[in-house]
Amino acid sequence: MSQNTLFITHKALPGKRDEVRRAWETHLAPSIQARQVHDAYFYCYDDSDPDTIRVFQRYAVGADPQAFMQGPAYDAYVAAVTPLLAHPPVIHAATVAWAKDSSAPIAETA
């Protein structure tokens, strides 16, 4: 089974990026830290845009990213950040083809 990864971009309203982060820290960070489903998670500020947040999530082999987006913690996060965002997050799924990481499977070549 392949490993799921997501690249997510959040565009905050001008000057609201830190408020978005506080909502993430309050509602999602504790469950991300506690659950083994995320084997890598990077919450990053975009250096070229003071209102953009870029997130990289890698899920353990066989994990379903959609399952994480269900439940009260995620619902509370969405409710808290929606008024702070310029538009809904942009989410791109990706398949790991190569990684310098022994836990990341390498995709078979055709």
PDB file of C-alpha atoms in Angstrom:
ATOM      1  CA  MET A   1       0.000   0.000   0.000  1.00  0.00           C
ATOM      2  CA  SER A   2       1.357   3.433  -0.864  1.00  0.00           C
ATOM      3  CA  GLN A   3       2.178   6.154   1.582  1.00  0.00           C
ATOM      4  CA  ASN A   4      -0.045   9.232   1.527  1.00  0.00           C
ATOM      5  CA  THR A   5       1.376  12.733   1.596  1.00  0.00           C
ATOM      6  CA  LEU A   6      -0.357  16.083   1.445  1.00  0.00           C
ATOM      7  CA  PHE A   7       0.898  19.565   0.627  1.00  0.00           C
ATOM      8  CA  ILE A   8      -1.501  22.189   1.987  1.00  0.00           C
ATOM      9  CA  THR A   9      -1.411  25.950   1.464  1.00  0.00           C
ATOM     10  CA  HIS A  10      -3.358  28.284   3.735  1.00  0.00           C
ATOM     11  CA  LYS A  11      -3.711  31.923   2.693  1.00  0.00           C
ATOM     12  CA  ALA A  12      -4.580  33.998   5.754  1.00  0.00           C
ATOM     13  CA  LEU A  13      -6.221  37.375   5.590  1.00  0.00           C
ATOM     14  CA  PRO A  14      -3.611  40.143   5.865  1.00  0.00           C
ATOM     15  CA  GLY A  15      -2.013  40.080   9.302  1.00  0.00           C
ATOM     16  CA  LYS A  16      -3.945  36.981  10.472  1.00  0.00           C
ATOM     17  CA  ARG A  17      -1.302  34.264   9.912  1.00  0.00           C
ATOM     18  CA  ASP A  18      -0.338  34.067  13.592  1.00  0.00           C
ATOM     19  CA  GLU A  19      -4.019  33.752  14.570  1.00  0.00           C
ATOM     20  CA  VAL A  20      -4.375  30.832  12.142  1.00  0.00           C
ATOM     21  CA  ARG A  21      -1.347  29.218  13.759  1.00  0.00           C
ATOM     22  CA  ARG A  22      -2.793  29.687  17.259  1.00  0.00           C
ATOM     23  CA  ALA A  23      -6.009  27.961  16.135  1.00  0.00           C
ATOM     24  CA  TRP A  24      -3.950  25.113  14.673  1.00  0.00           C
ATOM     25  CA  GLU A  25      -1.906  24.829  17.892  1.00  0.00           C
ATOM     26  CA  THR A  26      -5.087  24.775  19.977  1.00  0.00           C
ATOM     27  CA  HIS A  27      -7.210  22.371  17.956  1.00  0.00           C
ATOM     28  CA  LEU A  28      -4.917  20.147  15.855  1.00  0.00           C
ATOM     29  CA  ALA A  29      -1.346  20.095  17.161  1.00  0.00           C
ATOM     30  CA  PRO A  30      -2.163  18.011  20.262  1.00  0.00           C
ATOM     31  CA  SER A  31      -3.854  15.254  18.250  1.00  0.00           C
ATOM     32  CA  ILE A  32      -1.141  15.313  15.572  1.00  0.00           C
ATOM     33  CA  GLN A  33       1.520  14.957  18.243  1.00  0.00           C
ATOM     34  CA  ALA A  34      -0.305  12.109  19.986  1.00  0.00           C
ATOM     35  CA  ARG A  35      -1.345  10.053  16.952  1.00  0.00           C
ATOM     36  CA  GLN A  36       1.016   7.752  15.101  1.00  0.00           C
ATOM     37  CA  VAL A  37      -0.858   8.255  11.803  1.00  0.00           C
ATOM     38  CA  HIS A  38       1.378  11.248  10.974  1.00  0.00           C
ATOM     39  CA  ASP A  39       4.958  10.080  10.694  1.00  0.00           C
ATOM     40  CA  ALA A  40       6.061  13.500   9.409  1.00  0.00           C
ATOM     41  CA  TYR A  41       4.372  16.871   9.743  1.00  0.00           C
ATOM     42  CA  PHE A  42       5.822  20.287   8.927  1.00  0.00           C
ATOM     43  CA  TYR A  43       3.878  23.498   9.608  1.00  0.00           C
ATOM     44  CA  CYS A  44       5.795  26.268   7.817  1.00  0.00           C
ATOM     45  CA  TYR A  45       5.560  29.989   7.259  1.00  0.00           C
ATOM     46  CA  ASP A  46       6.200  30.958   3.639  1.00  0.00           C
ATOM     47  CA  ASP A  47       9.295  33.190   3.590  1.00  0.00           C
ATOM     48  CA  SER A  48       8.094  35.132   0.546  1.00  0.00           C
ATOM     49  CA  ASP A  49       4.523  35.851   1.680  1.00  0.00           C
ATOM     50  CA  PRO A  50       3.687  36.995   5.231  1.00  0.00           C
ATOM     51  CA  ASP A  51       0.128  35.660   4.957  1.00  0.00           C
ATOM     52  CA  THR A  52       0.846  32.149   3.659  1.00  0.00           C
ATOM     53  CA  ILE A  53       1.283  28.910   5.588  1.00  0.00           C
ATOM     54  CA  ARG A  54       2.539  25.750   3.880  1.00  0.00           C
ATOM     55  CA  VAL A  55       2.022  22.362   5.483  1.00  0.00           C
ATOM     56  CA  PHE A  56       3.564  19.032   4.567  1.00  0.00           C
ATOM     57  CA  GLN A  57       1.952  15.930   6.041  1.00  0.00           C
ATOM     58  CA  ARG A  58       3.142  12.383   5.558  1.00  0.00           C
ATOM     59  CA  TYR A  59       0.902   9.608   6.779  1.00  0.00           C
ATOM     60  CA  ALA A  60       2.019   6.186   7.905  1.00  0.00           C
ATOM     61  CA  VAL A  61       1.670   3.479   5.288  1.00  0.00           C
ATOM     62  CA  GLY A  62      -1.980   2.507   4.986  1.00  0.00           C
ATOM     63  CA  ALA A  63      -3.296   5.549   6.856  1.00  0.00           C
ATOM     64  CA  ASP A  64      -6.227   7.446   5.408  1.00  0.00           C
ATOM     65  CA  PRO A  65      -5.825  11.244   5.465  1.00  0.00           C
ATOM     66  CA  GLN A  66      -9.604  11.650   5.223  1.00  0.00           C
ATOM     67  CA  ALA A  67     -10.044   9.859   8.549  1.00  0.00           C
ATOM     68  CA  PHE A  68      -8.008  12.589  10.276  1.00  0.00           C
ATOM     69  CA  MET A  69     -10.352  15.235   8.872  1.00  0.00           C
ATOM     70  CA  GLN A  70     -13.328  13.790  10.707  1.00  0.00           C
ATOM     71  CA  GLY A  71     -14.178  14.475  14.297  1.00  0.00           C
ATOM     72  CA  PRO A  72     -14.602  17.306  16.755  1.00  0.00           C
ATOM     73  CA  ALA A  73     -10.978  18.570  16.821  1.00  0.00           C
ATOM     74  CA  TYR A  74     -10.860  19.092  13.056  1.00  0.00           C
ATOM     75  CA  ASP A  75     -14.368  20.588  13.018  1.00  0.00           C
ATOM     76  CA  ALA A  76     -13.370  23.063  15.755  1.00  0.00           C
ATOM     77  CA  TYR A  77     -10.237  23.990  13.830  1.00  0.00           C
ATOM     78  CA  VAL A  78     -12.192  24.644  10.619  1.00  0.00           C
ATOM     79  CA  ALA A  79     -14.699  26.786  12.507  1.00  0.00           C
ATOM     80  CA  ALA A  80     -11.889  28.810  14.109  1.00  0.00           C
ATOM     81  CA  VAL A  81      -9.805  29.407  10.957  1.00  0.00           C
ATOM     82  CA  THR A  82     -12.480  29.904   8.295  1.00  0.00           C
ATOM     83  CA  PRO A  83     -13.041  33.594   9.167  1.00  0.00           C
ATOM     84  CA  LEU A  84      -9.239  34.125   9.167  1.00  0.00           C
ATOM     85  CA  LEU A  85      -8.556  32.741   5.679  1.00  0.00           C
ATOM     86  CA  ALA A  86      -8.712  34.537   2.334  1.00  0.00           C
ATOM     87  CA  HIS A  87     -10.011  31.324   0.724  1.00  0.00           C
ATOM     88  CA  PRO A  88     -10.258  27.625   1.575  1.00  0.00           C
ATOM     89  CA  PRO A  89      -6.950  25.753   1.886  1.00  0.00           C
ATOM     90  CA  VAL A  90      -5.454  24.344  -1.299  1.00  0.00           C
ATOM     91  CA  ILE A  91      -4.670  20.643  -0.834  1.00  0.00           C
ATOM     92  CA  HIS A  92      -2.480  18.556  -3.127  1.00  0.00           C
ATOM     93  CA  ALA A  93      -2.047  14.821  -2.600  1.00  0.00           C
ATOM     94  CA  ALA A  94       1.261  13.290  -3.658  1.00  0.00           C
ATOM     95  CA  THR A  95       2.897   9.883  -3.790  1.00  0.00           C
ATOM     96  CA  VAL A  96       6.415   9.564  -2.436  1.00  0.00           C
ATOM     97  CA  ALA A  97       8.665   8.538  -5.324  1.00  0.00           C
ATOM     98  CA  TRP A  98      11.942   8.922  -3.418  1.00  0.00           C
ATOM     99  CA  ALA A  99      12.982  10.173  -0.019  1.00  0.00           C
ATOM    100  CA  LYS A 100      16.097  10.346   2.072  1.00  0.00           C
ATOM    101  CA  ASP A 101      14.302   8.571   4.870  1.00  0.00           C
ATOM    102  CA  SER A 102      14.310   4.891   5.701  1.00  0.00           C
ATOM    103  CA  SER A 103      10.616   4.962   6.679  1.00  0.00           C
ATOM    104  CA  ALA A 104       9.459   6.233   3.272  1.00  0.00           C
ATOM    105  CA  PRO A 105       8.812   3.521   0.709  1.00  0.00           C
ATOM    106  CA  ILE A 106      10.327   3.970  -2.716  1.00  0.00           C
ATOM    107  CA  ALA A 107       7.854   3.723  -5.573  1.00  0.00           C
ATOM    108  CA  GLU A 108       8.451   0.962  -8.085  1.00  0.00           C
ATOM    109  CA  THR A 109       9.641   2.094 -11.480  1.00  0.00           C
ATOM    110  CA  ALA A 110       7.669   1.124 -14.527  1.00  0.00           C
TER     111      ALA A 110
END
